[in-house]
Coordinates of C-alpha atoms and ligand atoms in Angstrom, one line a residue:
M1 CA 4.9 -3.4 0.5
P2 CA 7.2 -6.5 -0.1
E3 CA 9.9 -5.9 -2.5
L4 CA 11.3 -8.5 -5.0
P5 CA 13.9 -9.7 -2.5
E6 CA 11.1 -10.3 0.1
V7 CA 8.9 -12.4 -2.4
E8 CA 11.9 -14.4 -3.2
T9 CA 12.5 -15.0 0.5
V10 CA 8.9 -16.2 0.8
R11 CA 9.5 -18.5 -2.3
R12 CA 12.6 -20.0 -0.6
G13 CA 10.8 -20.4 2.7
L14 CA 8.0 -22.3 1.2
A15 CA 9.9 -24.2 -1.6
P16 CA 10.7 -27.2 0.9
F17 CA 6.9 -27.6 1.4
F18 CA 5.4 -26.8 -2.0
D19 CA 8.0 -28.4 -4.3
N20 CA 6.2 -31.6 -5.7
A21 CA 3.9 -31.7 -2.8
T22 CA 0.3 -32.7 -3.2
I23 CA -2.4 -30.1 -2.2
C24 CA -4.7 -32.2 -0.2
R25 CA -7.1 -29.5 1.1
V26 CA -7.8 -25.8 0.8
E27 CA -9.6 -23.7 3.0
Q28 CA -10.8 -20.4 1.2
R29 CA -12.5 -18.2 3.8
R30 CA -13.8 -15.4 1.8
P31 CA -15.0 -14.9 -1.9
D32 CA -12.2 -12.5 -2.8
L33 CA -9.0 -10.7 -1.8
R34 CA -8.1 -7.7 -4.5
F35 CA -9.8 -9.9 -7.0
P36 CA -12.3 -12.7 -6.6
F37 CA -10.8 -16.2 -6.3
G38 CA -13.2 -17.7 -8.8
D39 CA -16.0 -20.2 -8.1
D40 CA -13.8 -23.0 -8.9
F41 CA -10.8 -22.2 -6.9
V42 CA -10.8 -24.9 -4.3
A43 CA -11.7 -27.5 -6.8
R44 CA -8.9 -26.7 -9.3
L45 CA -6.5 -27.0 -6.6
E46 CA -7.4 -29.8 -4.3
N47 CA -5.6 -33.2 -5.0
R48 CA -3.4 -31.7 -7.5
Q49 CA 0.4 -32.2 -7.4
V50 CA 2.8 -29.1 -7.5
V51 CA 5.0 -29.5 -10.6
S52 CA 7.2 -26.2 -9.6
F53 CA 7.2 -23.3 -7.5
S54 CA 8.9 -20.2 -8.9
R55 CA 8.8 -16.5 -9.0
R56 CA 8.4 -13.9 -11.8
A57 CA 8.9 -10.3 -10.8
K58 CA 6.9 -10.2 -7.5
Y59 CA 4.4 -13.0 -8.4
L60 CA 4.8 -16.3 -7.1
L61 CA 3.7 -19.2 -9.3
L62 CA 2.7 -22.6 -8.3
D63 CA 2.5 -24.8 -11.2
L64 CA 0.0 -27.7 -11.1
D65 CA -0.1 -31.0 -12.9
S66 CA -3.3 -30.1 -14.1
G67 CA -1.8 -27.2 -16.3
D68 CA -3.1 -24.4 -14.1
V69 CA -0.7 -22.0 -12.5
L70 CA -1.7 -20.5 -9.2
V71 CA -0.5 -16.9 -9.3
M72 CA 0.0 -15.3 -6.0
H73 CA 0.8 -11.6 -5.1
L74 CA 1.3 -10.3 -1.7
G75 CA 0.1 -6.9 -2.2
M76 CA 0.6 -4.5 0.6
S77 CA 0.3 -6.5 3.6
G78 CA 0.2 -10.3 2.7
S79 CA 2.3 -12.8 4.3
F80 CA 2.6 -16.7 4.6
R81 CA 3.3 -18.9 7.6
W82 CA 3.5 -22.6 8.0
I83 CA 2.5 -25.2 10.6
E84 CA 4.1 -28.7 10.6
T85 CA 1.5 -31.2 12.0
E86 CA 1.7 -34.9 12.9
D87 CA -1.3 -35.5 10.8
A88 CA -1.4 -37.9 8.2
E89 CA -4.5 -36.3 6.7
P90 CA -5.9 -32.7 6.8
T91 CA -7.8 -31.8 9.7
Q92 CA -10.1 -29.1 10.5
T93 CA -8.0 -26.0 11.5
V94 CA -9.3 -24.9 14.8
E95 CA -6.8 -22.8 16.6
M96 CA -3.2 -21.8 15.7
Y97 CA -0.3 -19.9 17.2
H98 CA -0.5 -16.2 16.1
A99 CA 2.3 -13.9 16.1
K100 CA 1.7 -10.2 17.4
G101 CA -0.4 -8.2 14.8
K102 CA -1.4 -11.4 13.0
H103 CA -5.2 -11.8 13.5
P104 CA -6.9 -15.1 12.7
Q105 CA -9.5 -13.2 11.1
H106 CA -7.1 -12.2 8.2
D107 CA -6.2 -15.8 7.7
H108 CA -7.8 -15.8 4.2
V109 CA -6.4 -19.2 2.7
I110 CA -5.0 -22.4 4.1
F111 CA -3.2 -24.9 2.1
H112 CA -3.1 -28.4 3.8
V113 CA -0.2 -30.0 1.8
R114 CA 1.7 -33.2 1.9
P115 CA 5.4 -32.3 0.8
A116 CA 7.0 -34.9 -1.5
D117 CA 9.3 -36.3 1.2
R118 CA 6.8 -36.6 4.3
E119 CA 3.7 -38.7 5.4
T120 CA 2.5 -35.7 7.4
I121 CA 0.5 -32.6 6.4
V122 CA 1.9 -29.0 6.4
K123 CA -0.6 -26.1 6.8
I124 CA 0.4 -23.1 4.7
I125 CA -1.5 -20.0 5.8
Y126 CA -2.1 -16.8 3.8
N127 CA -2.6 -13.8 6.1
D128 CA -3.4 -10.4 4.6
P129 CA -5.1 -7.8 6.9
R130 CA -5.4 -5.1 3.8
R131 CA -6.3 -7.6 1.2
F132 CA -4.6 -6.1 -1.6
G133 CA -2.9 -9.4 -2.4
F134 CA -4.4 -12.0 -4.7
M135 CA -4.5 -15.3 -5.7
V136 CA -5.8 -16.4 -9.4
L137 CA -5.8 -19.5 -11.4
I138 CA -4.6 -19.0 -15.0
P139 CA -3.8 -22.0 -17.3
R140 CA 0.0 -22.3 -18.2
S141 CA -0.6 -22.1 -21.6
E142 CA -2.3 -18.7 -21.4
L143 CA 0.2 -17.2 -18.9
A144 CA 2.7 -15.2 -21.3
T145 CA -0.3 -13.7 -23.0
H146 CA -2.1 -12.9 -20.0
P147 CA -2.8 -9.0 -19.2
M148 CA -0.8 -9.4 -15.9
F149 CA 2.3 -10.8 -17.8
V150 CA 2.3 -9.8 -21.4
D151 CA 4.2 -6.4 -21.1
M152 CA 6.3 -7.6 -18.4
G153 CA 10.1 -6.5 -18.7
I154 CA 13.1 -8.7 -18.2
E155 CA 13.9 -10.3 -14.8
P156 CA 16.4 -8.1 -12.8
L157 CA 18.4 -11.3 -11.5
G158 CA 18.0 -12.9 -14.8
N159 CA 20.8 -13.4 -17.6
E160 CA 19.5 -10.8 -19.8
L161 CA 20.4 -7.9 -17.8
D162 CA 23.7 -6.2 -18.6
G163 CA 25.2 -3.0 -19.4
A164 CA 24.4 -3.3 -23.3
Y165 CA 20.9 -4.5 -22.6
L166 CA 20.3 -1.3 -20.5
A167 CA 22.0 1.1 -22.9
K168 CA 20.1 -0.4 -25.8
L169 CA 16.7 -0.2 -24.0
F170 CA 17.2 3.3 -22.7
E171 CA 18.3 4.5 -26.2
N172 CA 16.9 7.9 -27.2
R173 CA 14.8 8.1 -23.9
K174 CA 14.5 11.4 -22.5
T175 CA 12.9 10.1 -19.3
S176 CA 15.0 10.1 -16.1
L177 CA 17.1 7.1 -15.2
K178 CA 15.3 6.7 -12.1
A179 CA 11.8 6.5 -13.9
A180 CA 13.1 4.0 -16.7
L181 CA 14.5 1.8 -14.0
L182 CA 11.3 1.6 -12.1
N183 CA 9.3 1.1 -15.4
Q184 CA 8.0 -2.5 -15.2
K185 CA 7.8 -2.9 -18.8
F186 CA 11.6 -2.5 -19.1
I187 CA 12.5 -4.3 -15.7
A188 CA 9.9 -6.1 -13.7
G189 CA 10.0 -6.4 -10.1
L190 CA 12.7 -3.6 -9.4
G191 CA 11.4 -1.2 -6.8
N192 CA 12.0 2.2 -5.5
I193 CA 14.3 1.3 -2.7
Y194 CA 16.7 -1.0 -4.8
V195 CA 16.9 1.7 -7.6
C196 CA 18.0 4.4 -5.2
E197 CA 20.6 2.0 -3.7
A198 CA 21.8 0.9 -7.2
L199 CA 22.1 4.3 -8.6
W200 CA 24.0 5.5 -5.6
R201 CA 26.4 2.6 -5.5
T202 CA 27.2 3.5 -9.3
G203 CA 27.4 7.2 -8.6
L204 CA 24.8 8.3 -11.1
S205 CA 22.2 10.8 -10.6
P206 CA 18.7 9.6 -10.6
F207 CA 17.8 12.8 -12.6
N208 CA 20.0 12.1 -15.7
S209 CA 18.2 11.1 -18.8
A210 CA 18.1 7.3 -19.4
S211 CA 19.7 7.8 -22.7
T212 CA 23.1 8.7 -21.1
L213 CA 24.0 5.1 -20.2
A214 CA 25.0 4.9 -24.0
G215 CA 27.8 7.0 -25.6
K216 CA 27.5 9.0 -28.6
S217 CA 28.0 5.9 -30.8
G218 CA 25.3 4.0 -29.1
K219 CA 27.9 1.9 -27.3
P220 CA 27.1 1.2 -23.5
L221 CA 29.4 3.3 -21.1
K222 CA 31.3 1.7 -18.4
K223 CA 28.6 3.0 -16.3
A224 CA 26.0 0.9 -17.7
D225 CA 27.8 -2.2 -16.8
E226 CA 28.5 -1.0 -13.3
L227 CA 24.8 -0.2 -12.8
S228 CA 23.5 -3.5 -13.9
N229 CA 26.1 -5.3 -11.6
H230 CA 24.9 -3.0 -8.8
I231 CA 21.2 -3.7 -9.4
R232 CA 22.0 -7.6 -9.1
E233 CA 24.2 -7.0 -6.1
V234 CA 21.7 -4.8 -4.1
L235 CA 19.0 -7.5 -4.6
Q236 CA 21.2 -10.5 -3.9
E237 CA 22.3 -8.8 -0.6
A238 CA 18.8 -8.2 0.4
I239 CA 17.8 -12.0 -0.3
E240 CA 20.6 -13.0 1.7
S241 CA 19.6 -11.0 4.5
G242 CA 16.1 -12.3 4.0
G243 CA 17.6 -15.9 4.2
S244 CA 19.1 -15.1 7.6
S245 CA 15.7 -13.9 8.8
L246 CA 14.2 -17.1 7.4
K247 CA 16.3 -19.2 10.0
D248 CA 14.8 -17.1 12.7
H249 CA 11.3 -17.7 11.6
R250 CA 11.7 -21.3 11.7
Q251 CA 12.0 -21.0 15.4
A252 CA 9.1 -18.6 15.6
D253 CA 5.8 -19.0 13.7
G254 CA 7.1 -19.3 10.2
S255 CA 5.6 -15.9 9.1
L256 CA 7.3 -14.8 5.9
G257 CA 7.3 -12.0 3.8
Y258 CA 9.0 -8.9 5.7
F259 CA 12.5 -8.3 7.1
Q260 CA 14.7 -5.7 8.2
H261 CA 17.3 -4.6 6.0
N262 CA 19.9 -1.7 6.3
F263 CA 20.1 0.4 3.3
S264 CA 22.8 2.9 2.3
V265 CA 20.8 5.7 0.8
Y266 CA 17.2 4.9 1.0
D267 CA 15.1 6.5 4.0
R268 CA 18.5 8.4 5.0
E269 CA 17.6 11.9 4.1
G270 CA 19.9 14.4 6.0
E271 CA 22.4 11.7 7.1
A272 CA 26.1 11.6 5.9
C273 CA 26.8 9.8 2.6
R274 CA 28.6 6.5 3.1
T275 CA 30.7 6.7 -0.2
P276 CA 34.3 6.7 1.0
K277 CA 35.7 10.3 1.2
C278 CA 32.4 12.0 0.3
S279 CA 31.3 14.7 2.3
G280 CA 27.8 14.8 0.9
V281 CA 24.6 14.8 2.9
I282 CA 21.6 12.4 1.6
E283 CA 18.8 14.5 0.0
R284 CA 15.3 13.4 -0.6
K285 CA 13.2 14.6 -3.7
V286 CA 9.8 13.7 -4.9
Q287 CA 10.4 12.2 -8.6
N288 CA 7.4 10.9 -10.5
G289 CA 5.4 10.6 -7.1
R290 CA 8.1 8.6 -5.5
S291 CA 10.7 9.6 -3.0
T292 CA 14.1 9.6 -4.6
F293 CA 17.2 9.5 -2.0
F294 CA 20.3 10.5 -3.4
C295 CA 23.7 12.2 -2.6
P296 CA 24.0 15.4 -4.6
K297 CA 27.8 15.3 -4.3
C298 CA 28.9 11.9 -5.4
Q299 CA 26.0 11.1 -8.0
K300 CA 26.8 12.8 -11.1
Ligands
LIG1 ZN1 28.1 10.9 -1.6

């Protein structure tokens, strides 16, 4: 499943085509993905101009000049790729190059867009074999109160996240630190892998109670600041490694959404801890139904 850094990589990869583009034609090849597209899906997109292309948590948001926002989620197996054509107008999509494992029957939506700085059409193709992804149109004015967004926590890469915010947010919470960090109502888009990595970097046990980020007086401990910095850091590093994979994709078929990244603790059960001078061995425990990877020696 794509995590936040991968979604951000997709956004950066598609931004040169989507920013201020005109959506000339949309091929919708089935009635639904995880949710129905809605009867007027194509009509509400065609001949619209893109005002902005952004990300909130793991959602991609395409703001249109009509006031609609196309909300896109990659689900478990969704990916985008693009084809730059020589055509001035949209043409029928007949055949396209497919990378290994990308079958044309899973190309569910094709956007024919004219980027702001070009005369020619770029085809942006959404492929999703398992169809847990979705695309829905929501008026911008209803977005904040929409069930999908109304309870959403802060953006982990936004300015609000710092030690004081975390300590306050987790005040008196008996739940574990790991569970609190994964709670999307607190911080949105932060996934299991990056929570494990950030806790390991900070030397904090995932099993501590969330309230321990604050001292007795309620003031945030130094660890709270370190943790918020490490959350940012692990996400930024992954986005940067996604950025380098993006360059490779330009040469290939432009398929976006997945990349290899080396983790320090995640998926390293039984291997030596990488904390300098630590002789610990990484363990895996199931916590709230998810695998937690941690070093019992240096994470206290
Ligand atoms: Zn260790």
